[in-house]
PDB file of C-alpha atoms in Angstrom:
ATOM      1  CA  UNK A1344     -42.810  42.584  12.695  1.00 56.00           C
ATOM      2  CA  UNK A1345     -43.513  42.617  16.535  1.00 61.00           C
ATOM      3  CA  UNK A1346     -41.145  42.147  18.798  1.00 60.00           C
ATOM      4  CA  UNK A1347     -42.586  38.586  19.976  1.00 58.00           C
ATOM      5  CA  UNK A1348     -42.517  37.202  16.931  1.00 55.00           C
ATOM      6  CA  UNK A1349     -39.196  38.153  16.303  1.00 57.00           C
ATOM      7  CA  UNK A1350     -38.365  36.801  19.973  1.00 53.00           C
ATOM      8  CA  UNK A1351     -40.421  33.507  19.031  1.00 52.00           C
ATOM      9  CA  UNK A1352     -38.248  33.075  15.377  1.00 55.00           C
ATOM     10  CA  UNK A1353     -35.165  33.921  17.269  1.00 54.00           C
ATOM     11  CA  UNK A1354     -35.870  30.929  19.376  1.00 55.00           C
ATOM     12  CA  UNK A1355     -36.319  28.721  16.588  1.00 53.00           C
ATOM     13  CA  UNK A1356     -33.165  29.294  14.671  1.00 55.00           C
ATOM     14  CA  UNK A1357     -31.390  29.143  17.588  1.00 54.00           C
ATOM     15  CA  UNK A1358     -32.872  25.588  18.582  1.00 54.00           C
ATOM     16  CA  UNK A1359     -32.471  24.141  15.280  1.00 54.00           C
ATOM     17  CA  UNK A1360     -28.805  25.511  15.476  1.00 54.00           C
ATOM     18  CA  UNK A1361     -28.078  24.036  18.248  1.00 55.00           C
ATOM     19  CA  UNK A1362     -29.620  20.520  17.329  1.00 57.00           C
ATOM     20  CA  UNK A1363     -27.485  17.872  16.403  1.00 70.00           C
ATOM     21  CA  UNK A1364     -26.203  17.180  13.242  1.00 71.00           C
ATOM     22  CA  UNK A1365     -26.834  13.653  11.403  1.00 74.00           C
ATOM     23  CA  UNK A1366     -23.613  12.398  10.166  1.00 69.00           C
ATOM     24  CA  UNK A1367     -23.186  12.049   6.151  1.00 68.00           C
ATOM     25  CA  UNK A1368     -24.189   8.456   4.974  1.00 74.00           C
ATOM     26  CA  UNK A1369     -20.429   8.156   3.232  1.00 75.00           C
ATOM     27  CA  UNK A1370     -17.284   9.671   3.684  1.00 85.00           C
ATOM     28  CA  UNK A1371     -14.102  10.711   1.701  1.00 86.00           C
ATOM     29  CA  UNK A1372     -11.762   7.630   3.391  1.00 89.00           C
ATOM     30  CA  UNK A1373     -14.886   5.450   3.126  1.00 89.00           C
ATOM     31  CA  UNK A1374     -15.150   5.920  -0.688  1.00 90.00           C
ATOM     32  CA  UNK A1375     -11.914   6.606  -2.183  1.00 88.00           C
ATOM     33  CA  UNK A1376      -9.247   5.577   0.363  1.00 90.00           C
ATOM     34  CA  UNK A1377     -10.601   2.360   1.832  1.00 89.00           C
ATOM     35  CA  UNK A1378     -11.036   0.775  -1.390  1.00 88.00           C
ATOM     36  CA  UNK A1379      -7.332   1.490  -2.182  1.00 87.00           C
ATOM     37  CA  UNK A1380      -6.415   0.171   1.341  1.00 85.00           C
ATOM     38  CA  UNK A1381      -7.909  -3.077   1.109  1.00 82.00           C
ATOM     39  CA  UNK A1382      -7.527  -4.304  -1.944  1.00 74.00           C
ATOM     40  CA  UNK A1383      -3.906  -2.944  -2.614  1.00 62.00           C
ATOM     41  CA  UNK A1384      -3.029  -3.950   1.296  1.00 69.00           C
ATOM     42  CA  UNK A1385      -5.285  -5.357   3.906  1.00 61.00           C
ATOM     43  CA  UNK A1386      -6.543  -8.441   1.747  1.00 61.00           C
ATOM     44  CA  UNK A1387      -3.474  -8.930  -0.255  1.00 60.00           C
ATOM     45  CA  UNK A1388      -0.802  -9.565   2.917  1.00 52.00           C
ATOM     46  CA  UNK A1389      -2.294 -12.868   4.436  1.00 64.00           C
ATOM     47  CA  UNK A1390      -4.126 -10.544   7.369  1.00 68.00           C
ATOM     48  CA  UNK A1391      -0.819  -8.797   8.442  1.00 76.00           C
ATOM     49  CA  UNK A1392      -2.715  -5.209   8.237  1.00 80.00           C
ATOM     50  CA  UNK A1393      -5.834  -6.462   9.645  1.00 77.00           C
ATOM     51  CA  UNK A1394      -6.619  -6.254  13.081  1.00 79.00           C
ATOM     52  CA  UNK A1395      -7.476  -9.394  15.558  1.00 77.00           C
ATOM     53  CA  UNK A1396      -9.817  -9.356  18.496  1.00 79.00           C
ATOM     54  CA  UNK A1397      -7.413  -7.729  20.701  1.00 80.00           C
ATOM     55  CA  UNK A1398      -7.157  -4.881  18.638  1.00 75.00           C
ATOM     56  CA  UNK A1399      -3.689  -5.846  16.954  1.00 75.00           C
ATOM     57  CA  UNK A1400      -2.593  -6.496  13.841  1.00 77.00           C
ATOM     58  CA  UNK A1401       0.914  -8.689  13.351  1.00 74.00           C
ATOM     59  CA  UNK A1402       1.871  -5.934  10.257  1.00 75.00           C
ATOM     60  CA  UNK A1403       1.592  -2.983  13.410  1.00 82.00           C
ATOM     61  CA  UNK A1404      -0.928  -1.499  11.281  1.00 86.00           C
ATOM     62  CA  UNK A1405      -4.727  -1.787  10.959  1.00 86.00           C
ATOM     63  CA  UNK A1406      -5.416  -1.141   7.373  1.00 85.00           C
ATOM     64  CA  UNK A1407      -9.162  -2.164   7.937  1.00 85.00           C
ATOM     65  CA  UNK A1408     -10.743   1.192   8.989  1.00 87.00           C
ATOM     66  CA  UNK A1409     -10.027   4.903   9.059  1.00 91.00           C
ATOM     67  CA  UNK A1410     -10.136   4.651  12.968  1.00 90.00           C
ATOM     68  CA  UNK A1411      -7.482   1.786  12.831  1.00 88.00           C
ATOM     69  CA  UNK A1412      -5.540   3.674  10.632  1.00 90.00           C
ATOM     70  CA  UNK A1413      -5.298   6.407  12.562  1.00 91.00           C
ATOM     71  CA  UNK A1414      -3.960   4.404  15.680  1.00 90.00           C
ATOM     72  CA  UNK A1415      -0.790   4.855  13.288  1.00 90.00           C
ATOM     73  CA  UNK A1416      -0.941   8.455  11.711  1.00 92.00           C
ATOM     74  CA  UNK A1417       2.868   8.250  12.006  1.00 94.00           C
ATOM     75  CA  UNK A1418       3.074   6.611   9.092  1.00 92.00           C
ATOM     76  CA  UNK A1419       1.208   9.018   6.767  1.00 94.00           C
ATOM     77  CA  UNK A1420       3.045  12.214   6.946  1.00 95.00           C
ATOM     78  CA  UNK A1421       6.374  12.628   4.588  1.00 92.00           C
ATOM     79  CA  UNK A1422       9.541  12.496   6.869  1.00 90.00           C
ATOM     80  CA  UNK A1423      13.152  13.394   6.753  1.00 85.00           C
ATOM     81  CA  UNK A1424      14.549  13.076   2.876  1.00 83.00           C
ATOM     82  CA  UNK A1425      11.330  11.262   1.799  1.00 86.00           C
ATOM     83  CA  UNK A1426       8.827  12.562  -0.192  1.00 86.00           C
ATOM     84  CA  UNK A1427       6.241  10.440   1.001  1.00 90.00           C
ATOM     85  CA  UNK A1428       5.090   8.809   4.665  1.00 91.00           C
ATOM     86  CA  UNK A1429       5.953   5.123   5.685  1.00 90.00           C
ATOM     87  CA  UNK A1430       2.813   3.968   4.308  1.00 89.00           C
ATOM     88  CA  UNK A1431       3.298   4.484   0.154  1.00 89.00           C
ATOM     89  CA  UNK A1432       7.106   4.268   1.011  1.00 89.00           C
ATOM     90  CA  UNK A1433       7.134   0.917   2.477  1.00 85.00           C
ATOM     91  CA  UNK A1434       3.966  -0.219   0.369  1.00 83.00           C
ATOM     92  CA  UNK A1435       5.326   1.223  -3.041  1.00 82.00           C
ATOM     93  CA  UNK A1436       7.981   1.043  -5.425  1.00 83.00           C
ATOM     94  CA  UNK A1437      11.593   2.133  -4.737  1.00 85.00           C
ATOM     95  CA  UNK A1438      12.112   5.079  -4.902  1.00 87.00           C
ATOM     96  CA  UNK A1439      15.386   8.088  -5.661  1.00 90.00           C
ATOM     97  CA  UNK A1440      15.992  10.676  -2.948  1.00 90.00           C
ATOM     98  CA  UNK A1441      18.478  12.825  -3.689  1.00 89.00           C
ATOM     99  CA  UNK A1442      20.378  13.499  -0.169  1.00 88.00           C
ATOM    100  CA  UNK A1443      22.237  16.472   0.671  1.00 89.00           C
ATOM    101  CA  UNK A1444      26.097  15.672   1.599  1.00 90.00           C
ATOM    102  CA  UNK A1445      29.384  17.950   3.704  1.00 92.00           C
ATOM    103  CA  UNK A1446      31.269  16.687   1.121  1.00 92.00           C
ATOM    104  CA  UNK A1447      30.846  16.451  -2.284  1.00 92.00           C
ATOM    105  CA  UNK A1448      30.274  12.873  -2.976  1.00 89.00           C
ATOM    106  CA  UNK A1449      31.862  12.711  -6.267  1.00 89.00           C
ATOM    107  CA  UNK A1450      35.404  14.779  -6.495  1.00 90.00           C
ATOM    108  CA  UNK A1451      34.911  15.889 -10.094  1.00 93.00           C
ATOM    109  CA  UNK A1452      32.201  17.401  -9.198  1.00 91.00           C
ATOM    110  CA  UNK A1453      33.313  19.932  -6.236  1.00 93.00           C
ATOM    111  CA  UNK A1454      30.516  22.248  -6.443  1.00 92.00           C
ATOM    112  CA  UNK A1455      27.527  19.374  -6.093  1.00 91.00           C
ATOM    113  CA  UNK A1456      26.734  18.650  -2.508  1.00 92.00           C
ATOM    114  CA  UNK A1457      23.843  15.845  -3.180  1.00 91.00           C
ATOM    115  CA  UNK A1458      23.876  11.955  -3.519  1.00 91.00           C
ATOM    116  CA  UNK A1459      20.813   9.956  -5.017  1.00 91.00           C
ATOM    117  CA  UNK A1460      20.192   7.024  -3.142  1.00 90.00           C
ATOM    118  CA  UNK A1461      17.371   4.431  -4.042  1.00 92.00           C
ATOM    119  CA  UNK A1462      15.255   3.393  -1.151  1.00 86.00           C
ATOM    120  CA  UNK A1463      15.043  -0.091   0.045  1.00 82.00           C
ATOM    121  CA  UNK A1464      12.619  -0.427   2.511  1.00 81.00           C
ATOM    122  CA  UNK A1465      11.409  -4.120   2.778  1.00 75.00           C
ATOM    123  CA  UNK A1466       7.688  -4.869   2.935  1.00 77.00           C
ATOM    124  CA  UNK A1467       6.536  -8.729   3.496  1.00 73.00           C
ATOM    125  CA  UNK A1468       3.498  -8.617   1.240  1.00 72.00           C
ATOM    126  CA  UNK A1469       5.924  -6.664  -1.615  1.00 72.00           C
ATOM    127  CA  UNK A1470       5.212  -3.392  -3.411  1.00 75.00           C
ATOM    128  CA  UNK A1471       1.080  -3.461  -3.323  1.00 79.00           C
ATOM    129  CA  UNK A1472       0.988   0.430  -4.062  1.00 81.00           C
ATOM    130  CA  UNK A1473       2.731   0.674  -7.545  1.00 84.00           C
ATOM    131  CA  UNK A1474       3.913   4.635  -8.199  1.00 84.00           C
ATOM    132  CA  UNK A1475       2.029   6.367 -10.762  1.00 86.00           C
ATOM    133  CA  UNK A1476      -1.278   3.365 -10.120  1.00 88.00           C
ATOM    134  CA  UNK A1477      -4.662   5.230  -9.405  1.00 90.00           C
ATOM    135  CA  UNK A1478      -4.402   3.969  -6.018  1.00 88.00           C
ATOM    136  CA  UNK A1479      -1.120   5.011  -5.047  1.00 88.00           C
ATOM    137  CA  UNK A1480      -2.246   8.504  -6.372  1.00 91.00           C
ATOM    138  CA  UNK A1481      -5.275   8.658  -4.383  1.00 91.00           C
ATOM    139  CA  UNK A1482      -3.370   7.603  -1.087  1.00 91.00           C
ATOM    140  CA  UNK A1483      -0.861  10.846  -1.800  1.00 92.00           C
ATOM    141  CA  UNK A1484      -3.716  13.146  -2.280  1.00 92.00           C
ATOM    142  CA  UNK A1485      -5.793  12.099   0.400  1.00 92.00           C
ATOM    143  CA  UNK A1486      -2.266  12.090   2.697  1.00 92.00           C
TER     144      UNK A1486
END
């Protein structure tokens, strides 16, 4: 092969490479997360994760869209003794976290330094993400 050729097939990968990429007609959130959200939360909590005009939503949380949900990526990640972010906690069912303790909690039991406690985080609309539902499931994976 001569060199210009080479040169001109050089130029052409390198053009295409450079070109701009279409965007993929769906997405993971779009598909299998945003289903989840507004059934299980955004239609089921009289608008309270949907946001107005302005931008806000009365819940503090736009459930509507993966860029509204990410105005609020605080609430995805697990945190402290929880196994699981704000969202499934305050969404889902109660849950038991056991809790590490200075003293043992229960004095006939010297040598155990935990205490289970059962979660009670309060959610207007109620638990909307049941543990162990498809949905619920899909939110922790995706997470």
């Amino acid at each position: 092969m001569n060199w210009g050729l080479r040169a001109a097939l050089g130029g052409a990968v390198l053009v295409l490479a450079c070109g701009e990429n279409e965007p993929p007609a769906f997405s993971f959130f779009d598909q299998r997360v945003a289903p989840v959200l507004q059934v299980g939360c955004a239609q089921q909590t009289t608008g309270c994760h949907v946001a107005t005009s302005q931008g806000t939503a009365s819940g503090n949380l736009d459930l509507t869209s993966y860029d509204g949900l990410l105005r609020r990526e605080d609430v995805l990640p697990a945190s402290g003794p929880y196994a699981v972010g704000q969202l499934l906690l305050k969404g889902g069912d109660a849950l038991q976290i056991p809790v590490q303790t200075f003293d043992p909690p229960d004095s006939t039991q010297p040598d155990r330094f935990f205490a289970t406690i059962t979660t009670d985080v309060r959610h207007a609309g109620g638990a909307n993400l049941r543990v162990g539902s498809d949905g619920y499931a899909q939110l922790k994976q995706w997470i």
